[in-house]
Short mmCIF file of C-alpha atoms in Angstrom, two decimals:
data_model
loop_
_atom_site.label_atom_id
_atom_site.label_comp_id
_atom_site.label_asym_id
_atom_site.label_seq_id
_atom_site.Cartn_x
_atom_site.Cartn_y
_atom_site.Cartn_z
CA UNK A 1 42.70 3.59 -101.82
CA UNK A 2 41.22 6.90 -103.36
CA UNK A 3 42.16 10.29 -101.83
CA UNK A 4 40.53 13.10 -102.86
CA UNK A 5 42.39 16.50 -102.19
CA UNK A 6 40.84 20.06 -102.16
CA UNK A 7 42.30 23.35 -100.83
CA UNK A 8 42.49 26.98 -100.78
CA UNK A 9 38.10 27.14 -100.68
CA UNK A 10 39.03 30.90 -99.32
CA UNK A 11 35.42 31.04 -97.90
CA UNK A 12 33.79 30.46 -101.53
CA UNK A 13 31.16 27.62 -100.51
CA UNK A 14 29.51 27.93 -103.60
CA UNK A 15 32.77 26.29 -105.25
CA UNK A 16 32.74 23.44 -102.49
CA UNK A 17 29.55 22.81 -102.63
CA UNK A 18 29.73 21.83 -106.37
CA UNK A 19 33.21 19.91 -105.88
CA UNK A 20 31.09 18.51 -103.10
CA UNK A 21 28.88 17.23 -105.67
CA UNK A 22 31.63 15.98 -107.86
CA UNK A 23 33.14 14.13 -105.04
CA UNK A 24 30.07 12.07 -105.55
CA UNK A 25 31.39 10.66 -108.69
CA UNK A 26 34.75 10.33 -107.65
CA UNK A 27 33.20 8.32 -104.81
CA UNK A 28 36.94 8.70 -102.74
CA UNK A 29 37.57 6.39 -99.87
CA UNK A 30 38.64 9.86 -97.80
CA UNK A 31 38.68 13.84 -98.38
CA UNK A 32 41.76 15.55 -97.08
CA UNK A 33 42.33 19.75 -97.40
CA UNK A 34 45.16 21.50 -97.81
CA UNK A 35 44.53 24.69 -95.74
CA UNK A 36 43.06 28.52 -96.40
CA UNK A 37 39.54 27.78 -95.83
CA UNK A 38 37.52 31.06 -95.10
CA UNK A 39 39.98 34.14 -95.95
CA UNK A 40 38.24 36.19 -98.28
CA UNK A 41 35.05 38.87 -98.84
CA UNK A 42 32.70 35.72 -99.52
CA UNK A 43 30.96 33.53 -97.19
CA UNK A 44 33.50 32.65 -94.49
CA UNK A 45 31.16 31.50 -91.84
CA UNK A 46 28.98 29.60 -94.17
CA UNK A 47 32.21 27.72 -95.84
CA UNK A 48 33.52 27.12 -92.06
CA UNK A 49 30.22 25.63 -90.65
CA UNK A 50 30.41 23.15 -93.72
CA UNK A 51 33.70 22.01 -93.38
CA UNK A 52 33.25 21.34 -89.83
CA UNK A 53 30.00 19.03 -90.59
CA UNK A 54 32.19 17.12 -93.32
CA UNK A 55 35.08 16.82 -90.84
CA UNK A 56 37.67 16.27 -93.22
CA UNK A 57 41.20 15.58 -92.57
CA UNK A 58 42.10 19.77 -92.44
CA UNK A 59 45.47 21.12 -92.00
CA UNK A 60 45.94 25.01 -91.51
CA UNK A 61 47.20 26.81 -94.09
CA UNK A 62 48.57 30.89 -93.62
CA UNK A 63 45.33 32.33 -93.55
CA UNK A 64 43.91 30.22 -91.04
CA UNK A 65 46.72 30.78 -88.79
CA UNK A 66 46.92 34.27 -89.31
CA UNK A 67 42.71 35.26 -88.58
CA UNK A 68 43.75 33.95 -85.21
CA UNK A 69 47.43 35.15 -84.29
CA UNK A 70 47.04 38.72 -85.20
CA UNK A 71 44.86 41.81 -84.42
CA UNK A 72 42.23 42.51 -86.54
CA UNK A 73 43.91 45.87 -87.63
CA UNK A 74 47.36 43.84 -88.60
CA UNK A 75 45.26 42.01 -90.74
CA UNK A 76 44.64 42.04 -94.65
CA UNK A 77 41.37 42.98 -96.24
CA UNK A 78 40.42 39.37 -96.94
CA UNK A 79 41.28 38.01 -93.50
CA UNK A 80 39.57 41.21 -92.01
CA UNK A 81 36.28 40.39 -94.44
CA UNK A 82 36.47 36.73 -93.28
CA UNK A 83 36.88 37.36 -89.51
CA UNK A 84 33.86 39.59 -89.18
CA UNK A 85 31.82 36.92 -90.17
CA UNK A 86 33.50 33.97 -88.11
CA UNK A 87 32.11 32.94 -84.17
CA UNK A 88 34.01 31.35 -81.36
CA UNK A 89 33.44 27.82 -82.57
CA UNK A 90 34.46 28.86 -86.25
CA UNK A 91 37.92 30.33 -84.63
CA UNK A 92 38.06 27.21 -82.08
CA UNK A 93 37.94 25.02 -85.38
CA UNK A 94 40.58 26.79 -86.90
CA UNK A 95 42.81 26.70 -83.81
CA UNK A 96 42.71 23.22 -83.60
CA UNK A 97 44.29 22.54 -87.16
CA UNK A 98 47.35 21.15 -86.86
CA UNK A 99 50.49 22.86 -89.73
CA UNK A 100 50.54 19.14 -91.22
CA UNK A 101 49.68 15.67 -91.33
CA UNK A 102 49.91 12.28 -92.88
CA UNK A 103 47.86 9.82 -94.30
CA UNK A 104 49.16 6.42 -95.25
CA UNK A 105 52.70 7.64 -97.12
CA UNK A 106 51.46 10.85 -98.07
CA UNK A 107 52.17 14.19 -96.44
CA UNK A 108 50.21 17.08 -95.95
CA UNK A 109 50.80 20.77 -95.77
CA UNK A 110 50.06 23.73 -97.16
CA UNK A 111 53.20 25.75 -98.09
CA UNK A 112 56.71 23.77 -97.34
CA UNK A 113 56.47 21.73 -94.71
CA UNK A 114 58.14 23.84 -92.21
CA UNK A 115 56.84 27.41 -93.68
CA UNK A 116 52.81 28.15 -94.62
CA UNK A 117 54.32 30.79 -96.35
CA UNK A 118 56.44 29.65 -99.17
CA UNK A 119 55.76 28.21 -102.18
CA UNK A 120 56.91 24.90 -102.87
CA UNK A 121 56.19 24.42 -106.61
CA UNK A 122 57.12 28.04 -107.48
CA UNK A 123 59.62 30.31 -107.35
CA UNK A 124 59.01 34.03 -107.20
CA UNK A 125 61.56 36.73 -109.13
CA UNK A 126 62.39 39.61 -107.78
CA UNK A 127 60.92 41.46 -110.75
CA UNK A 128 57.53 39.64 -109.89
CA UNK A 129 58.16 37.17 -112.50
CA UNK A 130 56.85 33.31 -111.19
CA UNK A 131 59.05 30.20 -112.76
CA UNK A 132 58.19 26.30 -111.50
CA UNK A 133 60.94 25.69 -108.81
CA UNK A 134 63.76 23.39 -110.03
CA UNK A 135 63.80 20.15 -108.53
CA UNK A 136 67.01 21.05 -106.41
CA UNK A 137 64.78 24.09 -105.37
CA UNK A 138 61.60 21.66 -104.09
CA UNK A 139 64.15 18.89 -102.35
CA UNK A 140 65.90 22.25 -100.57
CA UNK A 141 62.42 23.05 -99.31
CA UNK A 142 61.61 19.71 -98.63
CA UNK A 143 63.93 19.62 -95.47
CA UNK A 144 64.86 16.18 -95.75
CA UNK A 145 60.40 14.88 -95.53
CA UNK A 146 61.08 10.94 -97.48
CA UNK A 147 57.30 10.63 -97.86
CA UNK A 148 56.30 9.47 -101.14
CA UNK A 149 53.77 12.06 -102.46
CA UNK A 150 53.94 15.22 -100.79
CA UNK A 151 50.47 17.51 -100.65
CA UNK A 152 50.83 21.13 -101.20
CA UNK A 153 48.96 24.12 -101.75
CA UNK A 154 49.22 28.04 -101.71
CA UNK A 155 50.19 29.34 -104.80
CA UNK A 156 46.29 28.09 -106.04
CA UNK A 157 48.40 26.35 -109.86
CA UNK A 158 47.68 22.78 -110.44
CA UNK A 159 51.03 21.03 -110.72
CA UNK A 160 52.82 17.32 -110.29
CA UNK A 161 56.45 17.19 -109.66
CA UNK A 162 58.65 14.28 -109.99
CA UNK A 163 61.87 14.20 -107.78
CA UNK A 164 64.99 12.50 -108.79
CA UNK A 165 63.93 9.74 -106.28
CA UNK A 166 60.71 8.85 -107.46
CA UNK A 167 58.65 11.15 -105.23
CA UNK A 168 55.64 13.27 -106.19
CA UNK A 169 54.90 16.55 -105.14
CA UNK A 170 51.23 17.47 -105.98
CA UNK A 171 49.25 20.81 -105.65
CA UNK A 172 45.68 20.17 -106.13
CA UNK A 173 45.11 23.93 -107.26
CA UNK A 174 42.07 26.12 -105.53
CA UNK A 175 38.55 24.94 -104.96
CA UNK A 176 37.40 28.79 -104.54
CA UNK A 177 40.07 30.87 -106.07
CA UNK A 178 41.63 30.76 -109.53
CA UNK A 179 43.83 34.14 -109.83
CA UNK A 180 45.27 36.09 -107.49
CA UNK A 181 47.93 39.21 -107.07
CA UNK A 182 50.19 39.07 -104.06
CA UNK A 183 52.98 41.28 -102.66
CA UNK A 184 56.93 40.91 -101.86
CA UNK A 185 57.73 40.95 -104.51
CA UNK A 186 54.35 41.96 -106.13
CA UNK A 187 53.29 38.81 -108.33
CA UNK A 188 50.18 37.10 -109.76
CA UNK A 189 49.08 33.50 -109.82
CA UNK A 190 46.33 32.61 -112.63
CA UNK A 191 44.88 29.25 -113.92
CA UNK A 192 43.18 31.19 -117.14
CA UNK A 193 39.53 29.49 -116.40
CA UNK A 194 37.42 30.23 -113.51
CA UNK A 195 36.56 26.46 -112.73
CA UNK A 196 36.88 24.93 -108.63
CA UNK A 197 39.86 22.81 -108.84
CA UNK A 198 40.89 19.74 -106.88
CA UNK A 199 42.72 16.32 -107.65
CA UNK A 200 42.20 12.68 -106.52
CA UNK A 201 45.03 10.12 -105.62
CA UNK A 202 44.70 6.27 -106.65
CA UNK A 203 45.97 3.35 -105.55
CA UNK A 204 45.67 -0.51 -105.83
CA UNK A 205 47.52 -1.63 -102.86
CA UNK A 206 49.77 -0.70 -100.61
CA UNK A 207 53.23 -0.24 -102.57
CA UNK A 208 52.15 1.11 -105.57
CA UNK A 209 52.34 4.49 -107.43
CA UNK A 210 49.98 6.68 -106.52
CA UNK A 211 47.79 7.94 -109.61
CA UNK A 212 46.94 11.23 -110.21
CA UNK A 213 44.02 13.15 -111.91
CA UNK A 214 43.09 16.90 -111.55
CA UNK A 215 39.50 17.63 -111.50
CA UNK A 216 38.04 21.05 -112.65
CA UNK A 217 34.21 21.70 -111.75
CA UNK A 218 31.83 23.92 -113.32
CA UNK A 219 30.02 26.22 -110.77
CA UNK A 220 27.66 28.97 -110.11
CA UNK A 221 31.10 31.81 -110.12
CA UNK A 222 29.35 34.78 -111.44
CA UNK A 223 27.52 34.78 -108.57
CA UNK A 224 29.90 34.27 -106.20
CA UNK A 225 31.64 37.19 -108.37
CA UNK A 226 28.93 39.12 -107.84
CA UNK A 227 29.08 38.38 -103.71
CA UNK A 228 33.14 39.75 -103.45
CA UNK A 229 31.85 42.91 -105.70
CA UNK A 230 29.04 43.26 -103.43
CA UNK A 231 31.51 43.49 -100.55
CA UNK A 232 33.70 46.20 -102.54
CA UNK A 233 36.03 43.76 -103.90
CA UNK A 234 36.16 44.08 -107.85
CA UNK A 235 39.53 42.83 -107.62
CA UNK A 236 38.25 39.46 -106.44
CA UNK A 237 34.99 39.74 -108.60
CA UNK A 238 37.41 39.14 -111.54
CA UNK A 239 39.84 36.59 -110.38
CA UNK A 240 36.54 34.46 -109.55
CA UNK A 241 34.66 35.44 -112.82
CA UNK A 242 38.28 35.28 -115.68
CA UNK A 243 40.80 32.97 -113.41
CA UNK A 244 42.89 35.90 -114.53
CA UNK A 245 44.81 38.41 -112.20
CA UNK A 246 45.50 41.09 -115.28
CA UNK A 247 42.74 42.61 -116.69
#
């Protein structure tokens, strides 16, 4: 069994379309995503109307969830650039993502389990400052899931954990964003290279380990670069361009 594992595209379908390429290689038996699809000053309806053909196993992640539970003024500039370009059957898709899923012994979600919101590789100082989450910290978050690998996303950093029990916890990293700056406390999340990211799961038989590779994919990012500056988003221009949220 082969699982390949994308997330956070954040509407940039130039990235999928190259990991979709890749996935061609990889040849994986299914294609399951982790969540924040569209958000973002890029090509939101474009990246929807593609996911929807592929029909992959899709759980929602935070943005998802909040281009539909919120008014457009309560919004944030990405979820405001990505719902201008979304129709009813983009939002119906969206609504009808479920917050997580499994498939065979592994679980899906996009934050924590119970929380879009939180990070559950990563651990956020008040000063800003971003440490990997103890183990103690991940189990805590866990709530008590026994699954064997546990599928995250969010904080866009490719990671594997290993719990005290055996368990994984993998974050594939982003497919269409590599750096980021976010608020409360104000923090940044960079990979340092501007590739699409995404990871594939491997198994024999039933019983066995999972295996675990992390792919990064070469793609067409200045232009996509030059598609968030185009929309008055140099701040995105260079986290697509660098995979660096500092200068």
């Amino acid at each position: 069994m082969r699982i390949a594992v994308v997330a956070d595209i954040h509407g940039n379908v130039r990235a999928l379309r190259a990991v979709m390429d890749d996935l061609k290689e990889v040849a994986p038996d299914t294609v399951v995503n982790l969540g924040d699809c569209v958000s973002g000053p890029l090509e939101a309806a474009d990246t929807c109307d593609v996911l929807i053909s592929l029909a992959w196993q899709t759980v929602r992640g935070n943005h998802d969830r909040q281009l539909l539970d919120r008014p457009v003024g309560e919004m944030g500039r990405s979820d405001q650039a990505a719902h201008a370009e979304l129709k009813n059957h983009h939002k119906a898709w969206l609504a009808n993502l479920e917050p997580t899923a499994m498939v065979e012994d592994v679980l899906l979600c996009h934050g924590a389990p119970d929380d879009d919101l939180t990070y559950l590789l990563e651990h956020v100082e008040d000063n800003g400052h971003v440490r990997l989450a103890s183990r103690a910290e991940v189990v805590k978050r866990l709530r008590g899931n026994s699954a064997a690998v546990v599928l995250c996303a969010h904080s866009h950093v490719p990671r594997l954990v290993g719990l005290d029990d055996g368990r994984v916890v993998v974050n594939p990293g982003s497919v269409g964003l590599p750096a980021y700056t976010d608020a409360d406390p104000t923090h940044s999340m960079q990979n340092g290279a501007p590739h699409a990211r995404y990871a594939v799961l491997e198994r024999r038989k039933v019983g066995e380990r999972w295996r675990v590779t992390f792919r990064a994919v070469e793609y067409d990012w200045d232009a996509a670069a030059e598609r968030a500056k185009q929309k008055g988003r140099e701040d995105w221009a260079r986290w697509i361009r660098t995979g660096y949220a500092g200068g």
